[in-house]
Amino acid sequence: MSDLPQHADEPDDHAFEEIVAAETQRDPDLAVIEAGSRTLRTHGGAPAGDEVPTRPADPEVDKALRAVETELAGRWGETKLEPSVTRIAALMDVLGEPQKAYPSIHITGTNGKTSTARMIEALFGAFELRTGRYTSPHVQSITERISLDGLPISAERFVETYEDIKPYVEMVDAAQEYRLSFFEVLTGMAYAAFADAPVDVAVVEVGMGGTWDATNVIDAAVAVVTPISLDHTDRLGSTPGEIAGEKSGIIKQDATVILAQQPVDAAQVMLKKAVSVDATVAREGMEFGVVGREVAVGGQLVTLRGLGGEYEEIFLPLHGAHQAHNAAVALAAVEAFFGIGADHARTLDITTIRKAFASVTSPGRMEVVRRSPTVVLDAAHNPAGARAAAEAVGEAFSFSRLIGVVGASADKDVRGLLEVFEPIFAEIVVTKNSTPRSMDVDELAALAVEVFGEDRVQVEPRLDDAIEEAITLAEEEGEFSGGGVLVTGSVITVGEARLLLGRG
């Protein structure tokens, strides 16, 4: 961890420049952690992977859940924001500050937040801590967003939690210029549910940004920053550095920051913020990282360097180098929470670590949902996510012919996403999901033709038809030809495809 100045009102510019120089000059894929690195580490039963829930079997419970969903949908959606934590802070106040009843780990970044949160949750569960996890968006069911002990809360408990806080929500609505948004109410529900459980630790993923995100009423001792890239540029900034400025808002006084590999300008901003609040930083590639990885059946075998030492031969049942890096970040975050690297110079129990990582699932992230031909789902929705998915597909599968099914949101860099996938898709079937945010299929087709050429683009407005067409195209060379299908472009598209293909 970085040797940051203590009790300084202003950052030490010389010390800061040294840190930036180290960050800039190091090999971005550095796997060996320097023994002499300026780091505090020199001083010193996992829950079953949760399944994505379906609609409640009990008609009355389903009716109640739909009523809550309808009420929430009547509020500002997640894409309409008034950048402020005023309303959520007011809700926390009338609820009695439930978010202060337990310690938290707060996660921001552009890609990898949910997978990293699920890994952190699995690690805590393996060490027999009761966990609460709050993530977004959901793949299939709104109840996925709030998990206890590795499982989404039941529909009944979701409804009960909403009804419990509803009078307080209405009280805040009446007192504020704008009503609480969909995401703000869900955040209040999560924090209340965690306090009611009660949990030993909450793992909280930001919705967007950091400083003014509704989740940012917690005072997390560990702040995690996954890789930052361009996304939501209309709200967060047009460069990684500008976006990092907003996301750095989750770094609190005297916290520990677990910093994944970042663009240099983003790393500079994060490090400067850490210096200004006397936070301690552990950087991937310096204080922790991925030492080695091998492709394995159903995932990969990794060796990780944590803050306390090396952890060998960990099976991770997820595909792609990006998931190995997410695992390194998750491990460092849990070590930091337990004081390893600061108070303890030791590793966590390797058997427990292996058990935890072996239990990890991440629905909709390089998830195989069908064979012959193989159909893979991945929620990549921006160019950085698409690059990770493309690399993972090439590494984990030996497709002779890969067909893409893409349904993207209109507010994303769709051209950039298509350009990343162009080299790996033999053909692409463009479609749309059921939400208003989905890009018009004709607009998407026009972009796809510009990128792929007219002969490689098929148009199917209905997602079920698009998947069926892609499977047919993948089988054109014969049943045993090695063709495959990748459904991608949006978490919503992937969730709907998952239902269509019989998952959940």
Short mmCIF file of C-alpha atoms in Angstrom, two decimals:
data_model
loop_
_atom_site.label_atom_id
_atom_site.label_comp_id
_atom_site.label_asym_id
_atom_site.label_seq_id
_atom_site.Cartn_x
_atom_site.Cartn_y
_atom_site.Cartn_z
CA MET A 1 0.00 0.00 0.00
CA SER A 2 1.20 3.46 -0.78
CA ASP A 3 3.17 5.28 1.88
CA LEU A 4 0.86 8.27 2.11
CA PRO A 5 1.48 11.29 4.35
CA GLN A 6 -0.42 11.19 7.62
CA HIS A 7 -2.44 14.06 9.08
CA ALA A 8 -1.69 16.45 6.22
CA ASP A 9 -4.12 19.18 5.29
CA GLU A 10 -2.73 19.33 1.76
CA PRO A 11 -1.13 16.57 -0.35
CA ASP A 12 2.65 16.43 -0.36
CA ASP A 13 3.26 17.23 -4.05
CA HIS A 14 6.69 15.58 -4.11
CA ALA A 15 5.39 12.36 -2.58
CA PHE A 16 2.42 12.42 -4.89
CA GLU A 17 4.62 12.85 -7.99
CA GLU A 18 6.68 9.84 -6.89
CA ILE A 19 3.56 7.72 -6.61
CA VAL A 20 2.32 8.88 -10.02
CA ALA A 21 5.71 8.14 -11.57
CA ALA A 22 5.62 4.62 -10.21
CA GLU A 23 2.09 4.14 -11.52
CA THR A 24 3.01 5.52 -14.95
CA GLN A 25 6.26 3.65 -15.48
CA ARG A 26 5.30 0.17 -14.31
CA ASP A 27 4.38 -2.60 -16.66
CA PRO A 28 0.54 -2.64 -16.72
CA ASP A 29 0.58 -6.44 -16.71
CA LEU A 30 3.11 -6.71 -13.91
CA ALA A 31 2.41 -9.97 -12.07
CA VAL A 32 5.29 -10.08 -9.59
CA ILE A 33 4.89 -7.89 -6.55
CA GLU A 34 8.07 -6.09 -5.56
CA ALA A 35 9.32 -7.31 -2.19
CA GLY A 36 10.41 -3.80 -1.28
CA SER A 37 7.18 -2.09 -2.33
CA ARG A 38 5.99 0.68 -0.03
CA THR A 39 3.23 -1.36 1.53
CA LEU A 40 1.75 -1.88 4.95
CA ARG A 41 1.56 -5.62 4.33
CA THR A 42 5.23 -5.86 5.40
CA HIS A 43 4.10 -4.75 8.88
CA GLY A 44 1.97 -6.85 9.64
CA GLY A 45 -18.21 -22.09 4.66
CA ALA A 46 -18.94 -20.15 1.58
CA PRO A 47 -22.54 -19.57 0.57
CA ALA A 48 -23.80 -21.51 -2.42
CA GLY A 49 -23.77 -19.49 -5.61
CA ASP A 50 -27.12 -17.79 -5.84
CA GLU A 51 -29.53 -18.55 -8.60
CA VAL A 52 -31.39 -15.79 -10.38
CA PRO A 53 -34.93 -15.86 -8.96
CA THR A 54 -38.03 -16.25 -11.13
CA ARG A 55 -41.48 -14.84 -10.50
CA PRO A 56 -43.02 -16.00 -7.18
CA ALA A 57 -45.03 -19.22 -7.47
CA ASP A 58 -47.69 -17.93 -5.06
CA PRO A 59 -50.12 -15.74 -7.08
CA GLU A 60 -50.75 -13.44 -4.11
CA VAL A 61 -47.04 -12.86 -3.51
CA ASP A 62 -46.51 -12.26 -7.22
CA LYS A 63 -49.37 -9.76 -7.22
CA ALA A 64 -47.86 -7.92 -4.24
CA LEU A 65 -44.42 -7.85 -5.85
CA ARG A 66 -45.86 -6.51 -9.11
CA ALA A 67 -47.62 -3.78 -7.17
CA VAL A 68 -44.34 -2.70 -5.59
CA GLU A 69 -42.57 -2.85 -8.96
CA THR A 70 -45.29 -0.65 -10.44
CA GLU A 71 -44.96 1.91 -7.66
CA LEU A 72 -41.18 2.00 -8.04
CA ALA A 73 -41.47 2.29 -11.81
CA GLY A 74 -43.57 5.43 -11.33
CA ARG A 75 -40.52 7.21 -9.91
CA TRP A 76 -37.56 8.62 -11.76
CA GLY A 77 -35.72 5.81 -13.50
CA GLU A 78 -32.05 5.04 -13.08
CA THR A 79 -31.10 7.12 -16.11
CA LYS A 80 -32.79 10.31 -14.85
CA LEU A 81 -30.72 11.88 -12.11
CA GLU A 82 -30.50 15.00 -9.99
CA PRO A 83 -26.91 14.78 -8.72
CA SER A 84 -27.32 15.03 -4.99
CA VAL A 85 -27.43 12.82 -1.90
CA THR A 86 -29.80 15.23 -0.15
CA ARG A 87 -32.90 13.06 -0.56
CA ILE A 88 -31.28 9.73 0.36
CA ALA A 89 -29.61 11.38 3.37
CA ALA A 90 -33.01 12.65 4.48
CA LEU A 91 -34.45 9.15 4.13
CA MET A 92 -31.59 7.66 6.15
CA ASP A 93 -32.20 10.27 8.84
CA VAL A 94 -35.89 9.43 9.30
CA LEU A 95 -35.09 5.70 9.19
CA GLY A 96 -32.58 6.10 12.05
CA GLU A 97 -29.38 5.83 9.97
CA PRO A 98 -29.56 2.07 9.25
CA GLN A 99 -26.45 2.25 7.03
CA LYS A 100 -24.35 2.97 10.12
CA ALA A 101 -25.34 -0.28 11.84
CA TYR A 102 -22.67 -2.36 10.07
CA PRO A 103 -19.28 -1.92 8.37
CA SER A 104 -19.24 -1.70 4.58
CA ILE A 105 -17.12 -2.20 1.51
CA HIS A 106 -18.01 0.29 -1.23
CA ILE A 107 -17.32 -0.54 -4.89
CA THR A 108 -17.11 1.85 -7.83
CA GLY A 109 -15.56 1.66 -11.30
CA THR A 110 -16.87 1.17 -14.83
CA ASN A 111 -16.71 -2.57 -15.42
CA GLY A 112 -16.50 -5.60 -13.14
CA LYS A 113 -18.30 -4.16 -10.11
CA THR A 114 -20.97 -6.84 -9.76
CA SER A 115 -18.62 -9.79 -10.30
CA THR A 116 -16.18 -8.31 -7.80
CA ALA A 117 -18.99 -7.75 -5.28
CA ARG A 118 -20.10 -11.36 -5.63
CA MET A 119 -16.54 -12.56 -5.05
CA ILE A 120 -16.17 -10.40 -1.93
CA GLU A 121 -19.48 -11.73 -0.67
CA ALA A 122 -18.37 -15.34 -1.23
CA LEU A 123 -15.11 -14.72 0.64
CA PHE A 124 -16.87 -13.20 3.64
CA GLY A 125 -19.40 -16.03 3.64
CA ALA A 126 -16.62 -18.60 3.68
CA PHE A 127 -15.27 -16.92 6.82
CA GLU A 128 -18.74 -17.22 8.35
CA LEU A 129 -19.64 -13.54 8.29
CA ARG A 130 -23.24 -12.65 7.53
CA THR A 131 -23.28 -10.54 4.38
CA GLY A 132 -25.57 -8.08 2.67
CA ARG A 133 -24.91 -7.33 -1.00
CA TYR A 134 -26.45 -4.48 -2.99
CA THR A 135 -25.80 -4.50 -6.75
CA SER A 136 -27.39 -3.14 -9.91
CA PRO A 137 -28.86 -3.51 -12.41
CA HIS A 138 -30.63 -6.83 -12.03
CA VAL A 139 -30.46 -9.59 -14.65
CA GLN A 140 -34.00 -10.95 -14.34
CA SER A 141 -35.65 -10.08 -11.01
CA ILE A 142 -35.57 -6.84 -9.04
CA THR A 143 -35.08 -8.89 -5.87
CA GLU A 144 -31.55 -9.83 -7.06
CA ARG A 145 -30.36 -6.36 -6.13
CA ILE A 146 -30.61 -7.03 -2.39
CA SER A 147 -28.95 -10.23 -1.17
CA LEU A 148 -28.46 -11.69 2.30
CA ASP A 149 -25.99 -14.51 2.93
CA GLY A 150 -25.36 -14.94 -0.79
CA LEU A 151 -29.01 -15.27 -1.80
CA PRO A 152 -31.44 -12.66 -3.13
CA ILE A 153 -34.04 -11.75 -0.55
CA SER A 154 -37.38 -13.46 -1.09
CA ALA A 155 -40.20 -11.69 -2.87
CA GLU A 156 -42.10 -11.67 0.42
CA ARG A 157 -39.25 -9.98 2.25
CA PHE A 158 -38.76 -7.50 -0.60
CA VAL A 159 -42.41 -6.47 -0.36
CA GLU A 160 -42.28 -6.30 3.45
CA THR A 161 -39.17 -4.11 3.35
CA TYR A 162 -40.82 -1.75 0.90
CA GLU A 163 -43.99 -1.51 2.99
CA ASP A 164 -41.91 -0.90 6.13
CA ILE A 165 -40.11 2.12 4.69
CA LYS A 166 -42.93 3.42 2.48
CA PRO A 167 -44.35 5.88 5.08
CA TYR A 168 -40.88 7.37 5.55
CA VAL A 169 -40.34 7.57 1.79
CA GLU A 170 -43.59 9.50 1.45
CA MET A 171 -42.52 11.80 4.30
CA VAL A 172 -39.27 12.63 2.49
CA ASP A 173 -41.08 13.01 -0.84
CA ALA A 174 -43.34 15.63 0.68
CA ALA A 175 -40.42 17.63 2.08
CA GLN A 176 -38.13 17.62 -0.98
CA GLU A 177 -38.20 19.48 -4.28
CA TYR A 178 -38.04 16.15 -6.12
CA ARG A 179 -39.43 12.79 -5.04
CA LEU A 180 -36.99 10.01 -4.22
CA SER A 181 -35.98 8.14 -7.36
CA PHE A 182 -36.37 4.44 -8.12
CA PHE A 183 -32.72 3.84 -7.22
CA GLU A 184 -32.83 5.95 -4.07
CA VAL A 185 -35.80 4.01 -2.70
CA LEU A 186 -34.13 0.68 -3.51
CA THR A 187 -30.96 1.88 -1.78
CA GLY A 188 -32.98 2.79 1.30
CA MET A 189 -34.61 -0.65 1.21
CA ALA A 190 -31.22 -2.37 1.00
CA TYR A 191 -29.72 -0.45 3.91
CA ALA A 192 -32.83 -1.08 6.01
CA ALA A 193 -32.88 -4.79 5.15
CA PHE A 194 -29.21 -5.14 6.08
CA ALA A 195 -29.77 -3.48 9.46
CA ASP A 196 -32.84 -5.61 10.11
CA ALA A 197 -31.06 -8.90 9.28
CA PRO A 198 -28.61 -7.87 10.82
CA VAL A 199 -25.51 -8.32 8.66
CA ASP A 200 -21.87 -8.39 9.77
CA VAL A 201 -20.74 -6.53 6.64
CA ALA A 202 -22.39 -4.91 3.62
CA VAL A 203 -20.92 -5.10 0.11
CA VAL A 204 -22.30 -2.12 -1.79
CA GLU A 205 -21.96 -1.36 -5.50
CA VAL A 206 -22.56 2.21 -6.65
CA GLY A 207 -25.29 2.78 -9.19
CA MET A 208 -23.39 5.44 -11.14
CA GLY A 209 -20.37 7.54 -10.32
CA GLY A 210 -19.61 7.96 -6.66
CA THR A 211 -19.81 11.39 -5.05
CA TRP A 212 -23.53 11.94 -5.61
CA ASP A 213 -24.54 8.31 -6.01
CA ALA A 214 -27.37 7.32 -3.66
CA THR A 215 -25.22 4.63 -2.07
CA ASN A 216 -22.70 7.23 -0.92
CA VAL A 217 -24.25 7.79 2.49
CA ILE A 218 -22.15 4.96 3.89
CA ASP A 219 -18.74 5.57 5.42
CA ALA A 220 -16.91 2.51 4.12
CA ALA A 221 -13.55 1.58 5.63
CA VAL A 222 -12.61 -0.13 2.34
CA ALA A 223 -13.22 1.55 -1.02
CA VAL A 224 -12.77 -0.59 -4.15
CA VAL A 225 -12.21 0.92 -7.58
CA THR A 226 -12.55 -1.51 -10.50
CA PRO A 227 -11.19 -0.50 -13.94
CA ILE A 228 -12.41 2.88 -15.15
CA SER A 229 -13.23 3.48 -18.81
CA LEU A 230 -15.59 5.69 -20.80
CA ASP A 231 -19.26 5.17 -19.96
CA HIS A 232 -22.06 7.55 -18.96
CA THR A 233 -19.87 10.32 -20.39
CA ASP A 234 -22.80 12.75 -20.51
CA ARG A 235 -23.00 12.60 -16.70
CA LEU A 236 -19.56 11.62 -15.44
CA GLY A 237 -17.04 13.18 -17.84
CA SER A 238 -15.41 12.66 -21.22
CA THR A 239 -12.06 11.23 -20.06
CA PRO A 240 -11.10 8.50 -17.57
CA GLY A 241 -9.58 11.21 -15.37
CA GLU A 242 -12.80 13.23 -15.27
CA ILE A 243 -14.83 10.10 -14.55
CA ALA A 244 -12.38 9.15 -11.79
CA GLY A 245 -12.97 12.54 -10.18
CA GLU A 246 -16.62 11.66 -9.68
CA LYS A 247 -15.95 8.06 -8.66
CA SER A 248 -13.28 9.07 -6.14
CA GLY A 249 -16.08 10.44 -3.98
CA ILE A 250 -16.46 7.07 -2.26
CA ILE A 251 -12.96 7.39 -0.75
CA LYS A 252 -13.45 8.49 2.84
CA GLN A 253 -11.13 9.76 5.56
CA ASP A 254 -8.55 7.14 6.68
CA ALA A 255 -10.06 4.44 4.43
CA THR A 256 -8.14 1.78 2.55
CA VAL A 257 -8.45 2.01 -1.23
CA ILE A 258 -8.11 -1.13 -3.37
CA LEU A 259 -7.23 0.19 -6.80
CA ALA A 260 -7.50 -2.05 -9.86
CA GLN A 261 -5.41 -1.39 -12.97
CA GLN A 262 -6.35 2.08 -14.26
CA PRO A 263 -5.56 4.48 -17.09
CA VAL A 264 -2.84 6.81 -15.87
CA ASP A 265 -5.05 9.90 -15.65
CA ALA A 266 -7.66 7.98 -13.62
CA ALA A 267 -4.96 6.62 -11.29
CA GLN A 268 -3.57 10.12 -10.73
CA VAL A 269 -6.97 11.43 -9.67
CA MET A 270 -7.61 8.50 -7.34
CA LEU A 271 -4.19 8.73 -5.72
CA LYS A 272 -4.49 12.47 -5.21
CA LYS A 273 -7.89 12.04 -3.55
CA ALA A 274 -6.46 9.31 -1.31
CA VAL A 275 -3.62 11.60 -0.23
CA SER A 276 -6.06 14.41 0.57
CA VAL A 277 -8.06 12.26 3.01
CA ASP A 278 -5.15 10.27 4.50
CA ALA A 279 -6.37 7.08 2.86
CA THR A 280 -4.03 4.15 2.26
CA VAL A 281 -3.84 2.74 -1.26
CA ALA A 282 -3.11 -0.78 -2.45
CA ARG A 283 -2.52 -0.90 -6.22
CA GLU A 284 -3.00 -3.87 -8.49
CA GLY A 285 0.35 -4.80 -10.00
CA MET A 286 2.26 -3.37 -7.08
CA GLU A 287 0.82 -4.36 -3.71
CA PHE A 288 -1.35 -7.19 -5.05
CA GLY A 289 -2.17 -8.82 -8.36
CA VAL A 290 -2.46 -11.87 -10.56
CA VAL A 291 0.75 -13.92 -10.47
CA GLY A 292 -0.38 -16.57 -12.93
CA ARG A 293 -3.42 -18.12 -14.56
CA GLU A 294 -4.24 -21.16 -16.68
CA VAL A 295 -7.40 -21.99 -18.57
CA ALA A 296 -9.23 -24.89 -16.91
CA VAL A 297 -12.39 -26.83 -17.61
CA GLY A 298 -15.26 -24.60 -16.54
CA GLY A 299 -13.08 -21.62 -15.68
CA GLN A 300 -9.45 -20.99 -14.79
CA LEU A 301 -6.78 -21.82 -12.22
CA VAL A 302 -5.17 -18.72 -10.77
CA THR A 303 -2.39 -17.79 -8.39
CA LEU A 304 -2.98 -14.47 -6.67
CA ARG A 305 -0.73 -12.19 -4.71
CA GLY A 306 -2.62 -10.64 -1.83
CA LEU A 307 -1.62 -8.00 0.67
CA GLY A 308 -0.40 -10.72 3.01
CA GLY A 309 1.28 -13.10 0.59
CA GLU A 310 0.65 -15.57 -2.21
CA TYR A 311 -2.40 -17.79 -2.73
CA GLU A 312 -1.75 -20.65 -5.14
CA GLU A 313 -3.96 -22.92 -7.26
CA ILE A 314 -7.31 -21.23 -6.81
CA PHE A 315 -10.04 -22.52 -9.10
CA LEU A 316 -12.26 -19.72 -10.37
CA PRO A 317 -15.33 -20.98 -12.26
CA LEU A 318 -15.51 -17.87 -14.46
CA HIS A 319 -13.95 -17.24 -17.86
CA GLY A 320 -11.59 -14.46 -18.89
CA ALA A 321 -8.50 -12.64 -17.68
CA HIS A 322 -10.72 -9.82 -16.44
CA GLN A 323 -12.32 -12.17 -13.92
CA ALA A 324 -8.90 -13.19 -12.59
CA HIS A 325 -8.14 -9.50 -12.04
CA ASN A 326 -11.53 -9.05 -10.37
CA ALA A 327 -10.60 -11.95 -8.07
CA ALA A 328 -7.33 -10.27 -7.11
CA VAL A 329 -9.18 -7.05 -6.29
CA ALA A 330 -11.80 -8.92 -4.25
CA LEU A 331 -9.16 -10.81 -2.28
CA ALA A 332 -7.24 -7.63 -1.47
CA ALA A 333 -10.45 -5.92 -0.36
CA VAL A 334 -11.28 -8.71 2.08
CA GLU A 335 -7.70 -8.81 3.37
CA ALA A 336 -7.84 -5.05 3.96
CA PHE A 337 -11.15 -5.44 5.81
CA PHE A 338 -9.52 -8.02 8.10
CA GLY A 339 -6.52 -5.73 8.68
CA ILE A 340 -4.06 -7.83 6.69
CA GLY A 341 -1.32 -5.64 5.30
CA ALA A 342 -1.79 -3.11 8.07
CA ASP A 343 -2.11 -4.98 11.37
CA HIS A 344 -1.24 -8.52 10.28
CA ALA A 345 1.56 -9.85 8.07
CA ARG A 346 -0.04 -13.16 7.12
CA THR A 347 -2.27 -14.77 4.55
CA LEU A 348 -5.83 -15.89 5.03
CA ASP A 349 -6.53 -19.63 5.26
CA ILE A 350 -5.90 -20.98 1.76
CA THR A 351 -8.47 -23.78 2.04
CA THR A 352 -11.18 -21.28 2.90
CA ILE A 353 -10.09 -18.98 0.08
CA ARG A 354 -10.19 -21.84 -2.44
CA LYS A 355 -13.60 -22.94 -1.23
CA ALA A 356 -14.95 -19.40 -1.53
CA PHE A 357 -13.72 -18.72 -5.04
CA ALA A 358 -14.86 -22.15 -6.26
CA SER A 359 -18.41 -21.20 -5.22
CA VAL A 360 -18.56 -17.92 -7.15
CA THR A 361 -21.17 -17.43 -9.85
CA SER A 362 -21.87 -14.36 -11.94
CA PRO A 363 -25.04 -14.80 -14.02
CA GLY A 364 -24.92 -13.18 -17.42
CA ARG A 365 -21.13 -12.82 -17.40
CA MET A 366 -19.61 -15.27 -19.92
CA GLU A 367 -22.34 -17.69 -18.87
CA VAL A 368 -22.96 -20.83 -20.94
CA VAL A 369 -26.71 -21.49 -21.09
CA ARG A 370 -26.98 -24.00 -23.97
CA ARG A 371 -24.89 -26.59 -25.79
CA SER A 372 -24.90 -27.83 -29.37
CA PRO A 373 -24.48 -25.14 -30.43
CA THR A 374 -23.02 -23.40 -27.41
CA VAL A 375 -24.84 -20.20 -26.44
CA VAL A 376 -22.94 -17.79 -24.19
CA LEU A 377 -24.42 -14.74 -22.46
CA ASP A 378 -22.34 -11.71 -21.56
CA ALA A 379 -23.63 -8.37 -20.30
CA ALA A 380 -20.93 -6.27 -22.03
CA HIS A 381 -22.52 -2.89 -22.78
CA ASN A 382 -19.55 -0.64 -23.56
CA PRO A 383 -16.31 -1.02 -25.57
CA ALA A 384 -14.19 -1.95 -22.53
CA GLY A 385 -16.62 -4.67 -21.54
CA ALA A 386 -16.77 -5.87 -25.14
CA ARG A 387 -12.97 -6.16 -25.28
CA ALA A 388 -12.95 -8.28 -22.12
CA ALA A 389 -15.73 -10.49 -23.52
CA ALA A 390 -14.03 -10.89 -26.91
CA GLU A 391 -10.75 -11.90 -25.29
CA ALA A 392 -12.51 -14.33 -22.96
CA VAL A 393 -14.42 -16.00 -25.78
CA GLY A 394 -11.23 -16.48 -27.76
CA GLU A 395 -9.44 -17.95 -24.76
CA ALA A 396 -12.14 -20.19 -23.29
CA PHE A 397 -13.86 -21.50 -26.42
CA SER A 398 -12.71 -22.85 -29.77
CA PHE A 399 -15.55 -21.69 -31.96
CA SER A 400 -15.04 -22.21 -35.67
CA ARG A 401 -17.90 -19.79 -36.33
CA LEU A 402 -19.29 -17.31 -33.80
CA ILE A 403 -22.60 -15.54 -34.32
CA GLY A 404 -23.40 -12.43 -32.31
CA VAL A 405 -26.82 -11.42 -31.05
CA VAL A 406 -26.69 -7.77 -30.01
CA GLY A 407 -29.38 -5.68 -28.34
CA ALA A 408 -27.91 -2.46 -26.96
CA SER A 409 -29.13 0.59 -25.07
CA ALA A 410 -29.41 3.78 -27.10
CA ASP A 411 -27.40 5.85 -24.61
CA LYS A 412 -24.24 3.73 -24.94
CA ASP A 413 -21.26 3.84 -27.31
CA VAL A 414 -22.87 1.25 -29.57
CA ARG A 415 -20.57 1.83 -32.52
CA GLY A 416 -17.54 1.32 -30.28
CA LEU A 417 -19.04 -1.91 -28.95
CA LEU A 418 -19.76 -3.22 -32.47
CA GLU A 419 -16.25 -2.36 -33.66
CA VAL A 420 -14.75 -4.46 -30.88
CA PHE A 421 -16.90 -7.46 -31.77
CA GLU A 422 -16.44 -7.18 -35.54
CA PRO A 423 -13.27 -9.32 -35.75
CA ILE A 424 -14.79 -12.23 -33.81
CA PHE A 425 -18.35 -12.36 -35.20
CA ALA A 426 -18.81 -14.21 -38.48
CA GLU A 427 -22.27 -12.65 -38.62
CA ILE A 428 -24.37 -10.49 -36.33
CA VAL A 429 -28.08 -10.56 -35.60
CA VAL A 430 -29.26 -7.19 -34.31
CA THR A 431 -32.31 -7.03 -32.11
CA LYS A 432 -33.75 -5.13 -29.14
CA ASN A 433 -34.92 -5.86 -25.64
CA SER A 434 -38.31 -4.94 -24.19
CA THR A 435 -37.33 -1.68 -22.48
CA PRO A 436 -37.67 1.87 -23.81
CA ARG A 437 -33.90 2.35 -23.39
CA SER A 438 -33.19 -0.23 -26.09
CA MET A 439 -31.82 1.20 -29.34
CA ASP A 440 -34.27 1.14 -32.23
CA VAL A 441 -33.49 -1.98 -34.22
CA ASP A 442 -33.29 -0.11 -37.54
CA GLU A 443 -30.81 2.38 -36.09
CA LEU A 444 -28.76 -0.48 -34.68
CA ALA A 445 -28.90 -2.30 -38.02
CA ALA A 446 -27.64 0.81 -39.85
CA LEU A 447 -24.68 1.05 -37.48
CA ALA A 448 -23.98 -2.66 -37.80
CA VAL A 449 -23.98 -2.47 -41.60
CA GLU A 450 -21.40 0.33 -41.43
CA VAL A 451 -19.17 -1.79 -39.20
CA PHE A 452 -19.77 -5.34 -40.52
CA GLY A 453 -20.99 -4.82 -44.08
CA GLU A 454 -24.48 -5.62 -45.29
CA ASP A 455 -23.83 -9.31 -46.00
CA ARG A 456 -22.94 -10.06 -42.37
CA VAL A 457 -25.94 -8.36 -40.73
CA GLN A 458 -29.33 -9.92 -39.98
CA VAL A 459 -32.22 -8.02 -38.40
CA GLU A 460 -34.72 -9.63 -36.01
CA PRO A 461 -36.74 -7.13 -33.93
CA ARG A 462 -37.86 -9.84 -31.47
CA LEU A 463 -35.18 -11.26 -29.21
CA ASP A 464 -36.54 -14.81 -29.36
CA ASP A 465 -36.43 -14.72 -33.16
CA ALA A 466 -32.91 -13.26 -33.05
CA ILE A 467 -31.63 -16.08 -30.86
CA GLU A 468 -33.30 -18.71 -33.05
CA GLU A 469 -31.79 -17.15 -36.18
CA ALA A 470 -28.33 -17.03 -34.59
CA ILE A 471 -28.53 -20.70 -33.59
CA THR A 472 -29.52 -21.58 -37.16
CA LEU A 473 -26.58 -19.60 -38.54
CA ALA A 474 -24.19 -21.24 -36.07
CA GLU A 475 -25.35 -24.68 -37.23
CA GLU A 476 -24.92 -23.96 -40.93
CA GLU A 477 -21.65 -25.86 -41.15
CA GLY A 478 -23.11 -28.95 -39.49
CA GLU A 479 -24.03 -30.16 -36.02
CA PHE A 480 -20.43 -30.79 -34.96
CA SER A 481 -18.84 -27.81 -36.69
CA GLY A 482 -17.98 -25.90 -33.51
CA GLY A 483 -20.31 -22.98 -34.11
CA GLY A 484 -21.39 -20.78 -31.20
CA VAL A 485 -23.60 -17.84 -30.29
CA LEU A 486 -22.77 -14.85 -28.05
CA VAL A 487 -25.75 -12.82 -26.79
CA THR A 488 -24.58 -9.42 -25.57
CA GLY A 489 -24.98 -5.63 -25.62
CA SER A 490 -26.96 -5.04 -22.43
CA VAL A 491 -27.68 -6.56 -19.02
CA ILE A 492 -31.38 -6.35 -19.91
CA THR A 493 -30.90 -8.19 -23.21
CA VAL A 494 -28.94 -10.90 -21.43
CA GLY A 495 -31.56 -11.24 -18.70
CA GLU A 496 -34.38 -11.63 -21.21
CA ALA A 497 -32.30 -14.12 -23.22
CA ARG A 498 -31.65 -16.08 -20.04
CA LEU A 499 -35.39 -16.44 -19.47
CA LEU A 500 -36.00 -17.42 -23.09
CA LEU A 501 -33.33 -20.09 -22.86
CA GLY A 502 -34.84 -21.63 -19.74
CA ARG A 503 -32.53 -20.24 -17.05
CA GLY A 504 -34.10 -18.86 -13.90
#
